[in-house]
Coordinates of C-alpha atoms and ligand atoms in Angstrom, one line a residue:
X273 CA 0.0 0.0 0.0
X274 CA 1.4 3.3 -1.0
X275 CA 1.0 5.9 1.8
X276 CA 1.1 9.6 1.3
X277 CA 4.2 11.5 2.3
X278 CA 3.1 14.0 5.0
X279 CA 5.1 17.2 5.6
X280 CA 4.8 19.5 8.6
X281 CA 6.5 22.8 8.6
X282 CA 8.1 24.2 11.8
X283 CA 7.8 28.0 11.3
X284 CA 10.9 29.6 12.8
X285 CA 11.8 32.3 10.2
X286 CA 15.1 31.7 8.6
X287 CA 15.6 28.5 10.7
X288 CA 12.3 27.0 9.5
X289 CA 12.4 23.4 8.6
X290 CA 10.2 20.5 7.5
X291 CA 9.3 17.2 9.1
X292 CA 8.7 14.4 6.6
X293 CA 6.6 11.5 7.7
X294 CA 6.2 8.4 5.6
X295 CA 7.2 4.8 5.2
X296 CA 10.4 3.9 3.3
X297 CA 12.2 7.2 3.8
X298 CA 15.6 5.8 4.8
X299 CA 16.4 4.6 1.3
X300 CA 15.9 8.1 -0.1
X301 CA 17.7 10.0 2.8
X302 CA 20.7 10.8 0.7
X303 CA 18.7 12.5 -2.1
X304 CA 16.6 14.3 0.5
X305 CA 19.8 15.6 2.3
X306 CA 21.2 16.7 -1.1
X307 CA 18.3 19.1 -1.4
X308 CA 19.2 20.8 1.9
X309 CA 22.4 22.4 0.6
X310 CA 24.6 20.8 3.2
X311 CA 28.3 20.1 3.0
X312 CA 29.8 16.9 1.7
X313 CA 31.0 15.4 4.9
X314 CA 28.5 13.8 7.3
X315 CA 28.8 12.1 10.7
X316 CA 26.0 9.6 11.4
X317 CA 25.5 9.3 15.2
X318 CA 23.5 6.2 16.2
X319 CA 23.4 3.6 19.0
X320 CA 24.4 -0.1 19.1
X321 CA 20.9 -1.3 18.8
X322 CA 19.8 0.9 15.9
X323 CA 23.1 0.6 14.0
X324 CA 22.7 -3.1 13.0
X325 CA 19.1 -2.4 11.9
X326 CA 19.4 0.8 9.9
X327 CA 22.9 2.3 9.6
X328 CA 24.0 0.5 6.5
X329 CA 20.9 1.7 4.6
X330 CA 21.5 5.3 5.6
X331 CA 25.2 5.1 4.8
X332 CA 24.6 3.7 1.4
X333 CA 21.9 6.2 0.6
X334 CA 24.1 9.1 1.6
X335 CA 27.1 7.8 -0.2
X336 CA 25.1 7.2 -3.4
X337 CA 24.1 10.9 -3.2
X338 CA 27.8 11.9 -3.0
X339 CA 28.2 12.4 0.7
X340 CA 31.3 11.3 2.5
X341 CA 30.1 9.5 5.8
X342 CA 31.4 8.0 8.9
X343 CA 29.4 6.5 11.7
X344 CA 29.8 7.1 15.4
X345 CA 28.1 4.4 17.5
X346 CA 27.3 4.9 21.2
X347 CA 26.0 2.3 23.6
X348 CA 22.2 2.4 23.7
X349 CA 20.4 3.9 26.7
X350 CA 20.3 7.1 28.8
X351 CA 23.8 6.8 30.2
X352 CA 25.2 7.7 26.7
X353 CA 23.8 11.2 27.2
X354 CA 26.8 12.3 29.2
X355 CA 29.8 14.6 28.8
X356 CA 32.3 11.8 28.4
X357 CA 30.4 10.5 25.5
X358 CA 30.2 14.0 24.0
X359 CA 34.0 14.2 24.4
X360 CA 34.4 11.0 22.5
X361 CA 32.1 12.4 19.9
X362 CA 34.1 15.6 19.5
X363 CA 37.3 13.6 19.1
X364 CA 35.7 11.4 16.4
X365 CA 34.4 14.5 14.6
X366 CA 37.8 16.1 14.6
X367 CA 39.6 12.9 13.6
X368 CA 37.3 12.7 10.6
X369 CA 37.9 16.3 9.8
X370 CA 34.3 17.6 10.0
X371 CA 34.3 21.2 9.0
X372 CA 31.9 24.2 9.5
X373 CA 30.0 23.1 6.4
X374 CA 29.7 19.5 7.4
X375 CA 26.7 18.0 9.2
X376 CA 25.6 15.5 11.7
X377 CA 22.8 13.0 11.2
X378 CA 21.1 11.6 14.3
X379 CA 19.8 8.1 13.6
X380 CA 18.0 6.7 16.6
X381 CA 15.8 7.5 19.6
X382 CA 15.8 10.6 21.8
X383 CA 19.1 9.7 23.5
X384 CA 20.9 9.7 20.2
X385 CA 19.0 12.8 19.0
X386 CA 19.8 14.8 22.1
X387 CA 23.5 13.8 22.1
X388 CA 24.0 14.2 18.4
X389 CA 22.2 17.6 18.5
X390 CA 24.4 18.7 21.4
X391 CA 27.5 17.8 19.4
X392 CA 26.1 19.7 16.4
X393 CA 25.2 22.7 18.6
X394 CA 28.7 23.0 20.1
X395 CA 31.3 21.5 17.7
X396 CA 33.0 24.4 15.9
X397 CA 30.4 26.7 17.6
X398 CA 27.6 24.9 15.7
X399 CA 27.2 22.9 12.6
X400 CA 24.1 21.7 10.7
X401 CA 22.2 18.6 11.8
X402 CA 19.4 16.4 10.6
X403 CA 17.2 14.2 12.7
X404 CA 16.1 10.7 11.7
X405 CA 14.1 9.6 14.7
X406 CA 13.4 5.9 15.0
X407 CA 11.3 5.7 18.2
X408 CA 7.7 6.8 18.5
X409 CA 8.7 9.2 21.3
X410 CA 11.5 10.7 19.2
X411 CA 9.2 11.0 16.1
X412 CA 6.5 12.9 18.0
X413 CA 8.5 14.8 20.5
X414 CA 12.3 14.9 21.0
X415 CA 13.3 15.3 17.3
X416 CA 11.2 18.4 16.9
X417 CA 11.8 21.7 18.5
X418 CA 15.6 22.1 18.8
X419 CA 16.2 21.2 22.5
X420 CA 19.4 19.2 22.7
X421 CA 21.5 18.3 25.6
X422 CA 23.1 15.9 28.0
X423 CA 22.6 14.8 31.6
X424 CA 24.7 15.6 34.7
X425 CA 24.9 13.5 37.9
X426 CA 22.7 16.2 39.5
X427 CA 19.9 15.7 37.0
X428 CA 18.7 15.1 33.4
X429 CA 19.2 17.6 30.6
X430 CA 21.0 20.1 32.7
X431 CA 23.5 21.1 30.0
X432 CA 22.3 21.9 26.6
X433 CA 21.3 24.3 23.9
X434 CA 18.5 25.2 21.5
X435 CA 19.8 24.1 18.1
X436 CA 17.2 23.4 15.4
X437 CA 17.7 20.6 12.9
X438 CA 17.7 21.4 9.2
X439 CA 15.1 18.7 8.6
X440 CA 13.4 15.7 10.3
X441 CA 12.7 12.4 8.6
X442 CA 10.3 10.1 10.4
X443 CA 10.4 6.8 8.6
X444 CA 7.3 4.8 9.9
X445 CA 8.9 1.5 8.9
X446 CA 11.5 1.9 11.5
X447 CA 8.8 1.6 14.2
X448 CA 8.2 -2.0 13.3
X449 CA 11.3 -3.1 15.1
X450 CA 10.6 -1.1 18.3
X451 CA 9.8 -3.2 21.4
X452 CA 6.2 -3.3 22.5
X453 CA 7.1 -1.5 25.8
X454 CA 8.9 1.4 24.0
X455 CA 6.1 1.8 21.5
X456 CA 3.4 2.0 24.3
X457 CA 5.6 4.5 26.2
X458 CA 5.7 6.7 23.1
X459 CA 1.9 6.6 23.0
X460 CA 1.9 8.4 26.4
X461 CA 3.3 11.5 24.6
X462 CA 0.8 11.0 21.7
X463 CA -2.1 11.0 24.2
X464 CA -0.6 14.1 25.9
X465 CA -1.0 16.1 22.7
X466 CA -4.7 15.2 22.6
X467 CA -5.1 16.4 26.2
X468 CA -3.2 19.7 25.8
X469 CA -4.3 20.8 22.4
X470 CA -6.7 18.8 20.4
X471 CA -9.9 17.1 21.6
X472 CA -10.5 15.6 18.1
X473 CA -7.1 13.9 18.2
X474 CA -8.0 12.6 21.6
X475 CA -11.3 11.2 20.3
X476 CA -9.5 9.7 17.3
X477 CA -7.0 7.9 19.7
X478 CA -9.9 6.5 21.6
X479 CA -11.5 5.2 18.4
X480 CA -8.4 3.9 16.6
X481 CA -6.4 2.6 19.6
X482 CA -6.4 -1.1 18.4
X483 CA -5.1 -0.1 14.9
X484 CA -2.5 2.2 16.4
X485 CA -1.3 -0.4 18.8
X486 CA -1.0 -2.8 15.8
X487 CA 1.1 0.0 14.3
X488 CA -1.0 0.2 11.1
X489 CA 0.9 2.6 9.0
X490 CA -2.0 4.7 7.7
X491 CA -3.6 5.8 11.0
X492 CA -0.2 5.9 12.7
X493 CA 1.2 8.2 10.1
X494 CA -1.7 10.5 10.4
X495 CA -1.5 10.6 14.2
X496 CA 2.3 11.2 14.2
X497 CA 1.9 14.0 11.7
X498 CA -0.8 15.7 13.9
X499 CA 1.4 15.4 16.9
X500 CA 4.3 17.0 15.0
X501 CA 2.0 19.8 13.8
X502 CA 1.0 20.6 17.4
X503 CA 4.6 20.6 18.6
X504 CA 5.5 22.7 15.6
X505 CA 2.8 25.2 16.3
X506 CA 3.7 25.5 20.0
X507 CA 7.5 25.7 19.3
X508 CA 6.8 28.2 16.5
X509 CA 5.1 30.5 19.0
X510 CA 7.6 30.0 21.9
X511 CA 10.9 28.6 20.8
X512 CA 12.8 28.9 24.0
X513 CA 10.1 28.1 26.5
X514 CA 9.3 31.5 28.0
X515 CA 5.6 30.7 28.1
X516 CA 3.3 28.5 25.9
X517 CA 5.9 25.7 25.4
X518 CA 5.4 24.8 29.0
X519 CA 2.1 23.1 28.0
X520 CA 4.1 20.3 26.5
X521 CA 5.0 19.4 30.1
X522 CA 1.5 18.2 31.0
X523 CA 2.0 15.2 33.3
X524 CA 5.7 15.8 33.5
X525 CA 6.0 17.5 36.9
X526 CA 5.0 14.4 38.7
X527 CA 6.4 12.2 35.9
X528 CA 9.9 13.6 36.3
X529 CA 9.7 13.2 40.1
X530 CA 8.8 9.6 39.6
X531 CA 11.8 9.1 37.2
X532 CA 14.1 10.9 39.6
X533 CA 13.2 8.8 42.6
X534 CA 12.7 5.4 41.0
X535 CA 16.3 4.6 40.0
X536 CA 17.5 4.4 36.5
X537 CA 15.6 2.0 34.2
X538 CA 12.6 1.2 36.5
X539 CA 10.2 3.4 34.5
X540 CA 10.4 4.4 30.9
X541 CA 9.8 8.1 30.5
X542 CA 6.4 7.5 28.9
X543 CA 5.3 5.2 31.7
X544 CA 6.2 7.8 34.3
X545 CA 4.3 10.6 32.5
X546 CA 1.4 8.3 32.1
X547 CA 1.1 8.2 35.9
X548 CA 1.9 11.9 35.9
X549 CA -1.0 12.7 33.5
X550 CA -3.5 10.8 35.6
X551 CA -2.3 12.7 38.7
X552 CA -2.4 16.1 36.8
X553 CA -6.0 15.2 35.6
X554 CA -7.0 14.7 39.2
X555 CA -5.5 18.0 40.2
X556 CA -7.3 19.6 37.3
X557 CA -10.7 18.3 38.6
X558 CA -9.9 20.0 41.9
X559 CA -8.5 23.3 40.6
X560 CA -9.3 24.1 36.9
X561 CA -12.7 22.7 36.3
X562 CA -11.9 19.5 34.4
X563 CA -14.9 17.3 34.5
X564 CA -14.6 14.0 36.3
X565 CA -15.8 12.4 33.1
X566 CA -12.9 13.9 31.1
X567 CA -10.4 12.8 33.8
X568 CA -11.8 9.3 33.6
X569 CA -11.4 9.3 29.8
X570 CA -7.7 10.3 30.2
X571 CA -7.1 7.6 32.7
X572 CA -9.0 5.0 30.6
X573 CA -7.1 5.7 27.4
X574 CA -3.7 5.5 29.1
X575 CA -4.8 2.2 30.8
X576 CA -6.1 0.7 27.6
X577 CA -2.8 1.6 26.0
X578 CA -1.2 -0.7 28.6
X579 CA 0.4 2.1 30.5
X580 CA 0.6 2.3 34.3
X581 CA -1.7 4.9 35.8
X582 CA -1.0 4.7 39.5
X583 CA 1.9 4.4 41.8
X584 CA 1.9 3.2 45.4
X585 CA 4.3 5.2 47.4
X586 CA 5.0 5.4 51.1
X587 CA 5.5 8.7 53.0
X588 CA 9.2 8.7 52.5
X589 CA 9.1 8.2 48.8
X590 CA 6.4 10.9 48.6
X591 CA 8.7 13.4 50.4
X592 CA 11.5 12.5 48.0
X593 CA 9.2 13.2 45.1
X594 CA 8.2 16.5 46.6
X595 CA 11.9 17.4 46.9
X596 CA 12.6 16.3 43.4
X597 CA 9.8 18.6 42.1
X598 CA 11.3 21.6 43.8
X599 CA 14.7 20.8 42.4
X600 CA 13.3 20.3 38.9
X601 CA 15.0 22.9 36.6
X602 CA 11.5 24.1 35.5
X603 CA 10.6 25.1 39.0
X604 CA 11.8 28.5 40.2
X605 CA 12.4 29.8 43.7
X606 CA 11.3 26.4 45.0
X607 CA 7.7 26.9 43.7
X608 CA 6.3 24.0 41.8
X609 CA 4.0 25.0 38.9
X610 CA 1.7 22.6 37.0
X611 CA 0.1 22.4 33.7
X612 CA -3.6 21.6 34.4
X613 CA -6.5 20.9 32.1
X614 CA -9.8 22.8 31.8
X615 CA -11.2 20.2 29.5
X616 CA -9.7 17.7 27.1
X617 CA -7.9 19.8 24.4
X618 CA -7.3 22.8 26.5
X619 CA -4.8 23.4 29.3
X620 CA -3.4 26.2 31.5
X621 CA 0.3 26.4 32.4
X622 CA 2.0 28.0 35.5
X623 CA -0.7 26.7 37.9
X624 CA 0.2 26.8 41.6
X625 CA -1.0 23.8 43.5
X626 CA -1.2 23.5 47.3
X627 CA 1.2 20.8 48.7
X628 CA -1.6 18.8 50.3
X629 CA -3.3 18.4 47.0
X630 CA 0.0 17.2 45.4
X631 CA 0.3 14.7 48.2
X632 CA -3.1 13.3 47.5
X633 CA -2.5 13.2 43.8
X634 CA 0.8 11.3 44.2
X635 CA -0.7 8.6 46.3
X636 CA -4.4 8.5 45.8
X637 CA -6.4 6.4 48.3
Ligands
NAD941 N1 14.9 17.1 23.1 C1 13.7 17.0 23.5 O1 12.9 17.9 23.3 C2 13.3 15.8 24.2 C3 11.9 15.5 24.4 C4 11.5 14.3 25.0 C5 12.5 13.4 25.4 N2 13.8 13.7 25.2 C6 14.9 12.7 25.5 O2 14.7 11.5 24.8 C7 15.3 10.5 25.5 C8 14.4 9.3 25.4 O3 14.2 8.9 24.0 P1 13.6 7.5 23.6 O4 12.5 7.2 24.3 O5 13.6 7.5 22.1 O6 14.8 6.5 24.1 P2 16.1 5.9 23.5 O7 16.8 6.8 22.5 O8 16.9 5.4 24.6 O9 15.5 4.6 22.6 C9 14.9 3.6 23.3 C10 15.5 2.2 23.0 O10 15.0 1.8 21.7 C11 16.0 1.5 20.9 N3 15.6 1.8 19.5 C12 15.5 3.0 18.9 N4 15.0 2.9 17.7 C13 14.7 1.6 17.5 C14 14.1 0.9 16.5 N5 13.6 1.5 15.4 N6 14.0 -0.4 16.6 C15 14.4 -1.1 17.7 N7 15.0 -0.5 18.7 C16 15.1 0.9 18.7 C17 17.2 2.2 21.4 O11 18.4 1.5 21.1 C18 17.0 2.2 22.9 O12 17.5 1.0 23.5 C19 15.5 10.9 26.9 O13 16.9 11.1 27.1 C20 14.8 12.3 27.0 O14 15.4 13.2 27.8 C21 14.2 14.9 24.6
ZN942 ZN1 8.0 13.8 27.7

């Protein structure tokens, strides 16, 4: 079945770019890059799980289009987003004589995209980069919007930059090899877009969930494109998160606190923000007029997606989560602000929430 190529524009003046969404994009990546007036030399940054699946195809396509490529492979997983790995990356870029006109292509999930983008933002004070996201989370979220960075021991994403890619290529076929758990975790971000911005998208997700979970390319392509459109609209209005962009953090305040206190690897990001969205929905019922029926729809859709919706915590863990929220880099002056919903499709950011309500939402009876 031939599927339409969907294109979404991210409107950022002279730094505008397009997100391409379709099956079978990898084979044509060389030709597509050739249209971006990039330099001849290219570093492909990928991880050791994605490389055996897709690196050869990308290398061959780029080389056939006249690019001179080398591939830098990092171990898969969050620990690769650290300064030592960036250091190795810089050395590899220099050893392969990447110049101002050269570019970096990120092939992989959000870890690879954030690290590769960070290298591109800083090497020679910034070179071009192209995103080829291969996880659902990276296709709908991390590859779009230009946030790049690495982690410190003190916390995630504490060092980074805003560095927009020159283009994003979401090849739907790459999602076929993604594990069930990673795919469902990505769906938590998809559902988030419905809650924060688009009631019709939310209703579509309710209707088409079985097809989406089977990864049927047609509905999945349409849904990914809609999520990218929403992210593009939000980022287009607020590139550096001085306001509106905060709505993308619905479910993330408590979600990040869960991740920060659970120990590495216990929860995937999507699983943590699934629990965070249910908690934020509950707070929204108390504070911003979300109807209990809408809150139930949110919880129900996340549960049907196979995501966790609740966490049992004791008083100590709850306190550690409260501390983590205050330390979160998005809080200021120790005050924790939430994104809360008025109804499905419409949210408010910067909402103060009394501590006792947060307590209740973290560990509901
Ligand atoms: N920059 C942003 O705006 C932004 C937004 C959200 C998340 N992030 C970051 O993204 C990261 C998480 O990204 P992620 O969820 O994609 O995780 P990830 O990059 O770790 O990928 C998840 C796992 O899937 C594997 N994988 C990737 N593509 C595959 C494929 N097609 N087939 C089989 N396996 C595949 C990877 O090797 C990895 O083991 C976090 O570090 C987070 O901070 C950044
Ligand atoms: Zn997220």
